[in-house]
């Protein structure tokens, strides 16, 4: 479903992604982890073309992301994305946040969009917050709205960039629960996170990055049981001991 | 020195009529110039942030040009110099046939100048929006135009109501410069009354009070706008 082949990216002369390759099959959940600055966010943003890359190829559902004739808005509307800082539109109500792209990108009518929004809000447990503005919600609630906003476009895959890193500890689970449910329903997911409990529970594979390289790309069991590289071992012992 | 106070002069004809006329032109020139400033300033301010280099450059040239030449000089350029450098027929038209040449010129001069200042506010408002907001918009498939239309511009304008208020107030004060090209607005009329009656203190006290009343009215109006524009639960700047 998502294929990365020998992707290289530079920020000016800083080589941020080095020959990155991986495949995410339909229905698979892949967790991406690694030290700060290793290029995880950059990698995931390349997948929906939010960041351009200079070498290699990325295809999503057979469509080349860097392709000249590729209509990026169309492709992006098929891939949901959730950000560390939620990035809800502050001037719109929760409902309008979820309806905007449905109406403007997919061309759905207002009523259909609102019904969809309501269904999704109910699903993430926020049907009573529909008329509020994002600033009136807690971080955990905002992130659940952000997930609903992405799901409203009926995506074929979901990208998450540290969706719980900005949350107070007591709100992390309410977001993870929604994500676990999604994974169990068979959503294709690429998740940058340091929540190793989540990785253990639902990830099929774990990709470990360091200095812009994919150092390890292994089945979840294998990654936690016997990571091949020293760097992954060190990283794991650091964050696991932290918990 | 003896000074004969005579507040009554302000309420005698023709002076009372002059003052009312003056207020009329102050308000007309200011509001008309503001409409131009707001329109052009919005377009130029947005243009300074778009991801197309030549559009950005053109907008930057506009801002630097109009912001850095003193307003008084700009008024003279519009009024005295422009008709001479344009093709002959156009120049003649400006001098002979353009309706209300002084007022029109003042409105255009003040409008174009203030537009450069509005543009800077609009730009700073857009730039104050975290980059993640654009990312989120693009990620849902919005085009750049849709992103500006539905997210960046509406949020930016809500953020810049306070600085726009002060630009709006400044335009009323700057409108007094229109007297230099012959617009008979409030300050010009005060000067005229002084020349005719030698009651300068009264005349300029009247002008002062008029400007204060206008300013307070505009401030009250903009406070209402600011209240309406407030985003519930949104703390400006932080996040
Ligand atoms: N727009 C940019 N211009 C230049 N350098 C950048 C840019 N964005 C990121 N970088 C650099 O690229 C590297 C990788 O950044 P990235 O955000 O992908 O890391 P990350 O693995 O997501 O880190 P974190 O865990 O802190 O989120 C970092 O060194 C960062 O400073
Ligand atoms: Mg990151």
Short mmCIF file of C-alpha atoms and ligand atoms in Angstrom, two decimals:
data_model
loop_
_atom_site.label_atom_id
_atom_site.label_comp_id
_atom_site.label_asym_id
_atom_site.label_seq_id
_atom_site.Cartn_x
_atom_site.Cartn_y
_atom_site.Cartn_z
CA UNK A 1 0.00 0.00 0.00
CA UNK A 2 2.80 2.42 0.95
CA UNK A 3 6.15 1.73 -0.67
CA UNK A 4 9.34 3.68 -0.12
CA UNK A 5 12.26 2.85 -2.38
CA UNK A 6 15.72 4.32 -1.76
CA UNK A 7 14.46 7.70 -0.65
CA UNK A 8 17.04 10.45 -0.13
CA UNK A 9 16.28 13.92 1.07
CA UNK A 10 18.39 16.96 1.79
CA UNK A 11 17.60 20.19 3.59
CA UNK A 12 20.08 22.30 1.64
CA UNK A 13 23.27 20.37 2.30
CA UNK A 14 21.98 18.51 5.35
CA UNK A 15 21.33 14.89 4.37
CA UNK A 16 18.20 14.21 6.41
CA UNK A 17 17.00 10.93 4.84
CA UNK A 18 19.51 8.40 3.59
CA UNK A 19 18.44 5.65 1.23
CA UNK A 20 15.26 4.82 3.12
CA UNK A 21 13.22 1.84 1.95
CA UNK A 22 10.27 0.08 3.51
CA UNK A 23 6.88 -1.34 2.59
CA UNK A 24 3.61 -1.10 4.40
CA UNK A 25 1.06 -3.61 3.23
CA UNK A 26 -2.66 -3.09 3.34
CA UNK A 27 -3.93 -3.44 6.90
CA UNK A 28 -0.47 -3.37 8.36
CA UNK A 29 0.51 -1.19 11.32
CA UNK A 30 4.10 0.02 11.32
CA UNK A 31 5.61 1.96 14.20
CA UNK A 32 8.52 4.28 13.43
CA UNK A 33 10.80 5.17 16.32
CA UNK A 34 14.24 6.59 16.89
CA UNK A 35 16.08 9.40 18.64
CA UNK A 36 15.03 13.03 18.29
CA UNK A 37 16.22 14.52 15.02
CA UNK A 38 16.66 11.16 13.34
CA UNK A 39 14.24 12.10 10.55
CA UNK A 40 11.02 10.34 11.56
CA UNK A 41 8.74 13.32 10.98
CA UNK A 42 10.49 14.12 7.73
CA UNK A 43 10.04 10.55 6.51
CA UNK A 44 6.35 10.42 7.32
CA UNK A 45 5.76 13.83 5.70
CA UNK A 46 7.37 12.59 2.52
CA UNK A 47 4.70 9.90 2.28
CA UNK A 48 1.92 12.39 1.56
CA UNK A 49 4.14 14.90 -0.17
CA UNK A 50 4.17 17.50 2.60
CA UNK A 51 7.96 17.39 2.26
CA UNK A 52 9.55 16.96 -1.16
CA UNK A 53 12.38 14.45 -1.55
CA UNK A 54 15.17 14.46 -4.07
CA UNK A 55 15.90 10.80 -4.82
CA UNK A 56 14.06 7.50 -4.80
CA UNK A 57 10.37 6.80 -5.12
CA UNK A 58 7.37 6.67 -2.85
CA UNK A 59 4.11 5.16 -4.03
CA UNK A 60 0.80 5.09 -2.21
CA UNK A 61 -1.79 2.69 -3.58
CA UNK A 62 0.27 2.57 -6.76
CA UNK A 63 0.38 6.37 -7.19
CA UNK A 64 3.83 7.93 -7.23
CA UNK A 65 3.98 10.73 -4.66
CA UNK A 66 6.78 12.63 -6.39
CA UNK A 67 5.34 12.02 -9.86
CA UNK A 68 5.01 15.03 -12.14
CA UNK A 69 1.43 14.31 -13.10
CA UNK A 70 0.33 13.33 -9.60
CA UNK A 71 -2.40 15.52 -8.18
CA UNK A 72 -1.15 15.93 -4.64
CA UNK A 73 -4.35 17.35 -3.13
CA UNK A 74 -6.29 14.37 -4.45
CA UNK A 75 -3.69 11.89 -3.18
CA UNK A 76 -3.44 13.59 0.21
CA UNK A 77 -7.19 13.50 0.70
CA UNK A 78 -6.90 9.71 0.59
CA UNK A 79 -4.26 9.60 3.33
CA UNK A 80 -5.23 10.75 6.82
CA UNK A 81 -2.63 12.53 8.92
CA UNK A 82 -2.51 13.31 12.62
CA UNK A 83 0.03 15.72 14.11
CA UNK A 84 1.77 16.09 17.44
CA UNK A 85 0.13 19.47 18.09
CA UNK A 86 -3.33 18.46 16.81
CA UNK A 87 -3.45 21.43 14.41
CA UNK A 88 -7.19 21.85 14.56
CA UNK A 89 -8.39 25.10 12.99
CA UNK A 90 -8.88 27.36 16.01
CA UNK A 91 -11.55 29.62 14.49
CA UNK A 92 -13.91 26.80 13.57
CA UNK A 93 -16.16 24.64 15.68
CA UNK A 94 -15.34 20.97 16.07
CA UNK A 95 -18.01 20.11 13.51
CA UNK A 96 -16.69 22.64 10.99
CA UNK A 97 -13.17 21.31 11.47
CA UNK A 98 -14.39 17.89 10.43
CA UNK A 99 -16.62 19.16 7.61
CA UNK A 100 -14.20 21.54 5.86
CA UNK A 101 -12.26 19.11 3.70
CA UNK A 102 -15.30 16.88 3.19
CA UNK A 103 -17.03 19.82 1.54
CA UNK A 104 -14.13 21.58 -0.14
CA UNK A 105 -12.05 18.60 -1.22
CA UNK A 106 -14.53 15.75 -1.65
CA UNK A 107 -17.42 18.00 -2.60
CA UNK A 108 -19.84 16.44 -0.16
CA UNK A 109 -22.93 18.36 0.81
CA UNK A 110 -23.26 20.08 4.16
CA UNK A 111 -25.78 17.65 5.55
CA UNK A 112 -23.86 14.55 4.59
CA UNK A 113 -20.65 16.07 6.01
CA UNK A 114 -22.33 16.91 9.27
CA UNK A 115 -23.80 13.44 9.60
CA UNK A 116 -20.39 11.95 8.96
CA UNK A 117 -18.86 14.30 11.53
CA UNK A 118 -21.44 13.29 14.10
CA UNK A 119 -20.91 9.59 13.49
CA UNK A 120 -17.15 9.97 13.92
CA UNK A 121 -17.46 12.19 16.97
CA UNK A 122 -19.67 9.60 18.58
CA UNK A 123 -17.11 6.98 17.73
CA UNK A 124 -14.28 8.90 19.44
CA UNK A 125 -16.56 9.69 22.37
CA UNK A 126 -17.03 13.41 21.74
CA UNK A 127 -20.53 13.80 20.37
CA UNK A 128 -21.31 16.31 23.11
CA UNK A 129 -18.45 18.61 22.05
CA UNK A 130 -19.52 19.21 18.45
CA UNK A 131 -20.37 22.89 18.83
CA UNK A 132 -17.27 23.86 20.80
CA UNK A 133 -14.09 25.44 19.47
CA UNK A 134 -10.79 23.54 19.73
CA UNK A 135 -9.46 25.97 22.35
CA UNK A 136 -12.23 24.88 24.67
CA UNK A 137 -11.19 21.22 24.62
CA UNK A 138 -8.48 19.31 26.46
CA UNK A 139 -5.46 18.07 24.54
CA UNK A 140 -6.75 14.51 24.46
CA UNK A 141 -10.11 15.66 23.17
CA UNK A 142 -8.48 17.82 20.51
CA UNK A 143 -6.39 14.93 19.29
CA UNK A 144 -9.46 12.70 19.05
CA UNK A 145 -11.18 15.40 17.00
CA UNK A 146 -8.09 15.54 14.78
CA UNK A 147 -8.35 11.79 14.23
CA UNK A 148 -12.04 12.18 13.39
CA UNK A 149 -11.18 14.97 10.94
CA UNK A 150 -8.75 12.67 9.14
CA UNK A 151 -11.14 9.71 9.13
CA UNK A 152 -13.94 11.84 7.69
CA UNK A 153 -12.31 11.64 4.27
CA UNK A 154 -12.46 7.82 4.32
CA UNK A 155 -8.68 7.44 4.01
CA UNK A 156 -7.00 4.32 2.72
CA UNK A 157 -4.17 4.80 5.22
CA UNK A 158 -3.40 6.89 8.28
CA UNK A 159 -0.16 8.63 9.23
CA UNK A 160 0.50 9.63 12.84
CA UNK A 161 3.41 11.85 13.89
CA UNK A 162 3.91 11.48 17.64
CA UNK A 163 0.18 11.82 18.33
CA UNK A 164 0.54 11.57 22.10
CA UNK A 165 3.80 13.44 22.71
CA UNK A 166 2.12 16.75 23.48
CA UNK A 167 -0.42 15.23 25.84
CA UNK A 168 -0.52 15.12 29.61
CA UNK A 169 -0.01 11.54 30.78
CA UNK A 170 -3.59 11.04 31.87
CA UNK A 171 -4.85 11.80 28.36
CA UNK A 172 -2.53 9.54 26.43
CA UNK A 173 -4.68 6.45 26.80
CA UNK A 174 -7.88 7.98 25.50
CA UNK A 175 -6.05 8.71 22.24
CA UNK A 176 -4.21 5.40 22.10
CA UNK A 177 -7.48 3.54 22.60
CA UNK A 178 -8.93 5.15 19.50
CA UNK A 179 -5.80 4.22 17.56
CA UNK A 180 -5.84 0.64 18.78
CA UNK A 181 -9.44 0.32 17.69
CA UNK A 182 -8.55 1.66 14.26
CA UNK A 183 -5.69 -0.80 13.97
CA UNK A 184 -7.93 -3.67 14.96
CA UNK A 185 -10.40 -2.68 12.27
CA UNK A 186 -7.65 -3.18 9.74
CA UNK A 187 -6.62 0.40 8.96
CA UNK A 188 -3.22 0.70 7.30
CA UNK A 189 -1.18 2.82 9.71
CA UNK A 190 2.27 4.38 9.89
CA UNK A 191 2.82 5.68 13.40
CA UNK A 192 5.77 7.68 14.69
CA UNK A 193 5.65 7.16 18.44
CA UNK A 194 7.66 6.32 21.50
CA UNK A 195 4.71 4.52 23.08
CA UNK A 196 6.29 1.08 23.11
CA UNK A 197 3.24 -0.41 24.82
CA UNK A 198 1.19 0.61 21.80
CA UNK A 199 3.84 -0.78 19.46
CA UNK A 200 3.88 -4.13 21.25
CA UNK A 201 0.13 -4.35 21.26
CA UNK A 202 -0.80 -3.50 17.67
CA UNK A 203 2.26 -3.00 15.48
CA UNK A 204 3.10 -5.63 12.91
CA UNK A 205 6.51 -4.13 12.39
CA UNK A 206 8.81 -1.59 13.96
CA UNK A 207 11.09 0.67 11.93
CA UNK A 208 14.00 2.17 13.86
CA UNK A 209 15.69 5.28 12.49
CA UNK A 210 18.93 6.99 13.42
CA UNK A 211 20.75 9.82 11.64
CA UNK A 212 18.34 9.66 8.70
CA UNK A 213 18.81 5.95 8.09
CA UNK A 214 16.42 3.09 8.59
CA UNK A 215 18.66 1.07 10.83
CA UNK A 216 16.22 -1.67 11.68
CA UNK A 217 12.99 -2.84 10.06
CA UNK A 218 11.72 -5.90 11.90
CA UNK A 219 8.67 -7.80 13.06
CA UNK A 220 7.51 -6.38 16.37
CA UNK A 221 8.34 -9.54 18.36
CA UNK A 222 11.78 -9.65 16.88
CA UNK A 223 12.44 -5.96 17.42
CA UNK A 224 11.65 -6.09 21.11
CA UNK A 225 13.09 -9.57 21.63
CA UNK A 226 16.43 -9.34 19.93
CA UNK A 227 17.15 -6.12 18.05
CA UNK A 228 19.98 -6.70 15.63
CA UNK A 229 21.70 -3.33 15.78
CA UNK A 230 23.50 -1.88 18.79
CA UNK A 231 21.89 1.47 18.20
CA UNK A 232 18.38 0.02 18.42
CA UNK A 233 19.37 -1.91 21.53
CA UNK A 234 20.70 1.22 23.21
CA UNK A 235 17.63 3.20 22.20
CA UNK A 236 15.30 0.51 23.53
CA UNK A 237 17.06 0.15 26.83
CA UNK A 238 16.92 3.92 27.28
CA UNK A 239 13.25 4.36 26.62
CA UNK A 240 12.12 1.12 28.21
CA UNK A 241 13.99 1.88 31.41
CA UNK A 242 12.49 5.29 31.37
CA UNK A 243 9.00 3.90 31.72
CA UNK B 1 -0.95 90.07 25.76
CA UNK B 2 -4.69 90.33 25.70
CA UNK B 3 -6.61 87.49 24.08
CA UNK B 4 -10.32 87.91 23.63
CA UNK B 5 -11.91 84.54 24.18
CA UNK B 6 -14.97 84.04 22.02
CA UNK B 7 -16.22 80.48 21.88
CA UNK B 8 -19.34 81.75 20.18
CA UNK B 9 -17.39 82.20 16.96
CA UNK B 10 -17.48 78.47 16.44
CA UNK B 11 -21.25 78.51 16.25
CA UNK B 12 -21.64 81.54 14.01
CA UNK B 13 -22.08 81.30 10.28
CA UNK B 14 -20.19 80.83 8.08
CA UNK B 15 -17.68 79.33 10.55
CA UNK B 16 -20.04 76.71 11.95
CA UNK B 17 -20.78 75.54 8.42
CA UNK B 18 -17.05 75.37 7.66
CA UNK B 19 -16.44 73.16 10.65
CA UNK B 20 -19.24 70.79 9.68
CA UNK B 21 -17.92 70.71 6.12
CA UNK B 22 -14.45 70.02 7.44
CA UNK B 23 -15.66 67.08 9.51
CA UNK B 24 -17.46 65.78 6.44
CA UNK B 25 -14.28 65.80 4.34
CA UNK B 26 -12.14 64.36 7.13
CA UNK B 27 -14.52 61.43 7.47
CA UNK B 28 -15.05 61.00 3.72
CA UNK B 29 -11.36 61.07 2.83
CA UNK B 30 -10.45 58.77 5.74
CA UNK B 31 -13.13 56.15 5.15
CA UNK B 32 -12.65 56.09 1.38
CA UNK B 33 -8.88 55.85 1.82
CA UNK B 34 -9.37 53.08 4.37
CA UNK B 35 -11.44 51.05 1.93
CA UNK B 36 -8.62 51.31 -0.61
CA UNK B 37 -5.99 50.60 2.05
CA UNK B 38 -7.81 47.57 3.38
CA UNK B 39 -8.44 46.10 -0.05
CA UNK B 40 -5.00 46.66 -1.54
CA UNK B 41 -3.31 45.95 1.80
CA UNK B 42 -5.05 42.59 2.07
CA UNK B 43 -4.06 41.53 -1.42
CA UNK B 44 -0.47 42.72 -1.03
CA UNK B 45 -0.13 41.29 2.48
CA UNK B 46 -1.32 37.87 1.35
CA UNK B 47 0.89 38.11 -1.73
CA UNK B 48 3.94 38.61 0.49
CA UNK B 49 3.42 35.15 1.98
CA UNK B 50 2.44 32.98 -0.99
CA UNK B 51 4.73 30.22 -2.25
CA UNK B 52 5.35 31.92 -5.62
CA UNK B 53 8.54 33.93 -5.72
CA UNK B 54 7.70 36.63 -8.27
CA UNK B 55 4.39 37.38 -6.56
CA UNK B 56 6.19 37.81 -3.25
CA UNK B 57 8.82 40.06 -4.83
CA UNK B 58 6.25 42.29 -6.48
CA UNK B 59 4.41 42.67 -3.18
CA UNK B 60 7.64 43.48 -1.37
CA UNK B 61 8.44 46.20 -3.88
CA UNK B 62 5.01 47.74 -3.31
CA UNK B 63 5.42 47.75 0.45
CA UNK B 64 8.93 49.16 0.47
CA UNK B 65 8.05 51.83 -2.02
CA UNK B 66 4.93 53.14 -0.35
CA UNK B 67 6.05 52.68 3.22
CA UNK B 68 9.36 54.46 2.88
CA UNK B 69 8.40 57.63 1.03
CA UNK B 70 6.95 60.21 3.45
CA UNK B 71 3.20 60.56 3.04
CA UNK B 72 3.45 64.28 2.41
CA UNK B 73 5.88 63.68 -0.45
CA UNK B 74 3.57 61.01 -1.86
CA UNK B 75 0.64 63.43 -1.86
CA UNK B 76 2.71 65.98 -3.78
CA UNK B 77 3.85 63.31 -6.22
CA UNK B 78 0.29 62.20 -6.90
CA UNK B 79 -1.02 65.74 -7.18
CA UNK B 80 1.70 67.75 -8.88
CA UNK B 81 4.06 65.30 -10.54
CA UNK B 82 1.90 62.42 -11.79
CA UNK B 83 -0.19 64.53 -14.22
CA UNK B 84 3.05 65.79 -15.80
CA UNK B 85 4.66 62.40 -16.33
CA UNK B 86 1.59 60.61 -17.63
CA UNK B 87 0.72 60.71 -21.35
CA UNK B 88 -0.50 64.20 -22.19
CA UNK B 89 -4.21 63.44 -22.46
CA UNK B 90 -4.31 61.61 -19.17
CA UNK B 91 -2.47 64.42 -17.42
CA UNK B 92 -4.88 66.98 -18.82
CA UNK B 93 -7.82 64.85 -17.78
CA UNK B 94 -6.48 64.65 -14.23
CA UNK B 95 -6.02 68.39 -14.04
CA UNK B 96 -9.20 69.53 -15.76
CA UNK B 97 -11.86 66.86 -15.74
CA UNK B 98 -11.25 64.49 -12.85
CA UNK B 99 -14.07 65.13 -10.36
CA UNK B 100 -12.93 66.73 -7.08
CA UNK B 101 -9.24 66.49 -8.00
CA UNK B 102 -7.87 67.39 -4.55
CA UNK B 103 -10.14 65.03 -2.67
CA UNK B 104 -9.67 62.19 -5.15
CA UNK B 105 -5.92 62.58 -5.04
CA UNK B 106 -5.88 62.69 -1.26
CA UNK B 107 -7.98 59.52 -1.04
CA UNK B 108 -5.74 57.66 -3.47
CA UNK B 109 -2.50 58.90 -1.92
CA UNK B 110 -3.56 58.16 1.63
CA UNK B 111 -5.11 54.84 0.58
CA UNK B 112 -2.05 53.55 -1.27
CA UNK B 113 0.27 54.64 1.52
CA UNK B 114 -1.82 53.07 4.28
CA UNK B 115 -2.21 49.92 2.18
CA UNK B 116 1.52 49.28 2.60
CA UNK B 117 1.08 49.42 6.37
CA UNK B 118 -2.03 47.22 6.33
CA UNK B 119 -0.13 44.76 4.13
CA UNK B 120 2.59 44.45 6.75
CA UNK B 121 0.01 43.70 9.42
CA UNK B 122 -1.68 41.09 7.26
CA UNK B 123 1.65 39.48 6.48
CA UNK B 124 2.66 39.35 10.13
CA UNK B 125 -0.73 37.89 11.02
CA UNK B 126 -0.34 35.11 8.47
CA UNK B 127 3.24 34.45 9.51
CA UNK B 128 2.19 34.20 13.16
CA UNK B 129 0.12 31.12 12.33
CA UNK B 130 2.13 27.97 13.13
CA UNK B 131 3.40 26.10 10.06
CA UNK B 132 1.60 23.01 11.31
CA UNK B 133 -1.73 24.62 10.45
CA UNK B 134 -0.79 24.79 6.77
CA UNK B 135 0.54 21.25 6.95
CA UNK B 136 -2.77 20.08 8.41
CA UNK B 137 -4.73 21.89 5.73
CA UNK B 138 -2.62 20.52 2.91
CA UNK B 139 -2.73 17.04 4.47
CA UNK B 140 -6.51 16.96 4.07
CA UNK B 141 -6.14 17.82 0.40
CA UNK B 142 -6.84 21.55 0.45
CA UNK B 143 -5.22 23.56 -2.34
CA UNK B 144 -3.14 26.62 -1.52
CA UNK B 145 -6.02 28.90 -2.46
CA UNK B 146 -8.44 26.98 -0.23
CA UNK B 147 -5.91 27.00 2.58
CA UNK B 148 -5.69 30.80 2.45
CA UNK B 149 -9.39 31.26 1.97
CA UNK B 150 -10.58 29.03 4.81
CA UNK B 151 -7.75 28.96 7.32
CA UNK B 152 -4.84 31.39 7.00
CA UNK B 153 -6.74 34.55 6.14
CA UNK B 154 -9.63 34.13 8.60
CA UNK B 155 -7.25 33.33 11.44
CA UNK B 156 -4.79 36.09 10.54
CA UNK B 157 -7.47 38.80 10.47
CA UNK B 158 -8.70 37.75 13.87
CA UNK B 159 -5.17 38.08 15.22
CA UNK B 160 -4.53 41.53 13.76
CA UNK B 161 -7.64 43.43 14.81
CA UNK B 162 -5.67 45.49 17.39
CA UNK B 163 -2.90 46.70 15.02
CA UNK B 164 -5.46 47.29 12.27
CA UNK B 165 -7.41 49.46 14.71
CA UNK B 166 -4.41 51.66 15.18
CA UNK B 167 -3.87 51.93 11.42
CA UNK B 168 -7.52 52.90 11.05
CA UNK B 169 -7.09 55.61 13.71
CA UNK B 170 -3.91 56.85 12.07
CA UNK B 171 -5.66 57.32 8.75
CA UNK B 172 -8.00 59.91 10.34
CA UNK B 173 -5.04 61.79 11.73
CA UNK B 174 -3.04 61.52 8.51
CA UNK B 175 -6.03 62.80 6.54
CA UNK B 176 -5.12 66.25 7.88
CA UNK B 177 -2.17 66.26 5.47
CA UNK B 178 -4.72 66.52 2.65
CA UNK B 179 -4.88 70.22 3.45
CA UNK B 180 -1.50 70.64 1.78
CA UNK B 181 -3.05 69.91 -1.60
CA UNK B 182 -6.12 71.97 -0.86
CA UNK B 183 -8.71 69.67 0.68
CA UNK B 184 -10.80 71.71 3.09
CA UNK B 185 -10.98 69.15 5.88
CA UNK B 186 -11.10 69.80 9.63
CA UNK B 187 -7.57 71.12 10.11
CA UNK B 188 -7.71 73.28 6.99
CA UNK B 189 -10.99 74.80 8.15
CA UNK B 190 -9.57 75.54 11.61
CA UNK B 191 -6.70 77.35 9.99
CA UNK B 192 -9.11 79.26 7.81
CA UNK B 193 -11.25 80.31 10.76
CA UNK B 194 -8.11 81.49 12.53
CA UNK B 195 -7.16 83.62 9.56
CA UNK B 196 -10.59 85.17 9.30
CA UNK B 197 -11.31 85.74 13.01
CA UNK B 198 -7.97 85.53 14.85
CA UNK B 199 -9.68 83.09 17.25
CA UNK B 200 -7.02 80.43 16.78
CA UNK B 201 -7.33 78.89 20.23
CA UNK B 202 -11.02 78.24 19.78
CA UNK B 203 -10.63 76.97 16.24
CA UNK B 204 -7.89 74.51 17.04
CA UNK B 205 -9.53 73.43 20.30
CA UNK B 206 -12.53 72.56 18.16
CA UNK B 207 -10.32 70.56 15.80
CA UNK B 208 -8.73 68.73 18.73
CA UNK B 209 -12.11 67.81 20.18
CA UNK B 210 -13.33 66.66 16.77
CA UNK B 211 -10.35 64.35 16.29
CA UNK B 212 -10.75 62.97 19.81
CA UNK B 213 -14.43 62.26 19.27
CA UNK B 214 -13.71 60.54 15.95
CA UNK B 215 -10.93 58.52 17.52
CA UNK B 216 -13.03 57.40 20.46
CA UNK B 217 -15.89 56.43 18.16
CA UNK B 218 -13.59 54.36 15.97
CA UNK B 219 -12.03 52.74 19.03
CA UNK B 220 -15.44 51.81 20.40
CA UNK B 221 -16.44 50.36 17.04
CA UNK B 222 -13.25 48.34 16.77
CA UNK B 223 -13.67 47.02 20.31
CA UNK B 224 -16.96 45.51 19.18
CA UNK B 225 -15.23 44.06 16.11
CA UNK B 226 -12.48 42.62 18.31
CA UNK B 227 -15.04 41.01 20.62
CA UNK B 228 -16.81 39.43 17.67
CA UNK B 229 -13.55 38.22 16.15
CA UNK B 230 -12.30 36.55 19.34
CA UNK B 231 -11.75 32.86 18.96
CA UNK B 232 -13.29 31.02 21.92
CA UNK B 233 -10.62 29.48 24.11
CA UNK B 234 -7.81 30.62 21.84
CA UNK B 235 -4.79 32.20 23.46
CA UNK B 236 -2.91 34.35 20.98
CA UNK B 237 0.74 33.62 20.49
CA UNK B 238 1.17 30.60 22.71
CA UNK B 239 1.02 26.88 21.84
N1 LIG C 1 12.54 22.55 7.38
C1 LIG C 1 13.76 22.11 7.81
N2 LIG C 1 14.88 22.72 7.38
C2 LIG C 1 16.10 22.28 7.77
N3 LIG C 1 16.31 21.24 8.60
C3 LIG C 1 15.22 20.60 9.07
C4 LIG C 1 13.89 21.00 8.70
N4 LIG C 1 13.02 20.17 9.31
C5 LIG C 1 13.76 19.31 10.04
N5 LIG C 1 15.09 19.55 9.90
C6 LIG C 1 16.18 18.80 10.49
O1 LIG C 1 16.09 17.49 10.01
C7 LIG C 1 16.38 16.56 11.04
C8 LIG C 1 15.27 15.56 11.18
O2 LIG C 1 14.11 16.24 11.62
P1 LIG C 1 12.78 15.48 11.98
O3 LIG C 1 11.81 16.49 12.45
O4 LIG C 1 12.39 14.62 10.85
O5 LIG C 1 13.25 14.57 13.19
P2 LIG C 1 12.39 13.65 14.14
O6 LIG C 1 13.01 12.31 14.08
O7 LIG C 1 10.97 13.76 13.80
O8 LIG C 1 12.67 14.27 15.56
P3 LIG C 1 11.70 14.48 16.81
O9 LIG C 1 11.66 13.18 17.55
O10 LIG C 1 12.38 15.54 17.60
O11 LIG C 1 10.37 14.90 16.28
C9 LIG C 1 16.63 17.36 12.30
O12 LIG C 1 18.02 17.47 12.48
C10 LIG C 1 16.05 18.69 11.99
O13 LIG C 1 16.77 19.72 12.64
MG1 LIG C 2 9.31 14.61 14.78
#
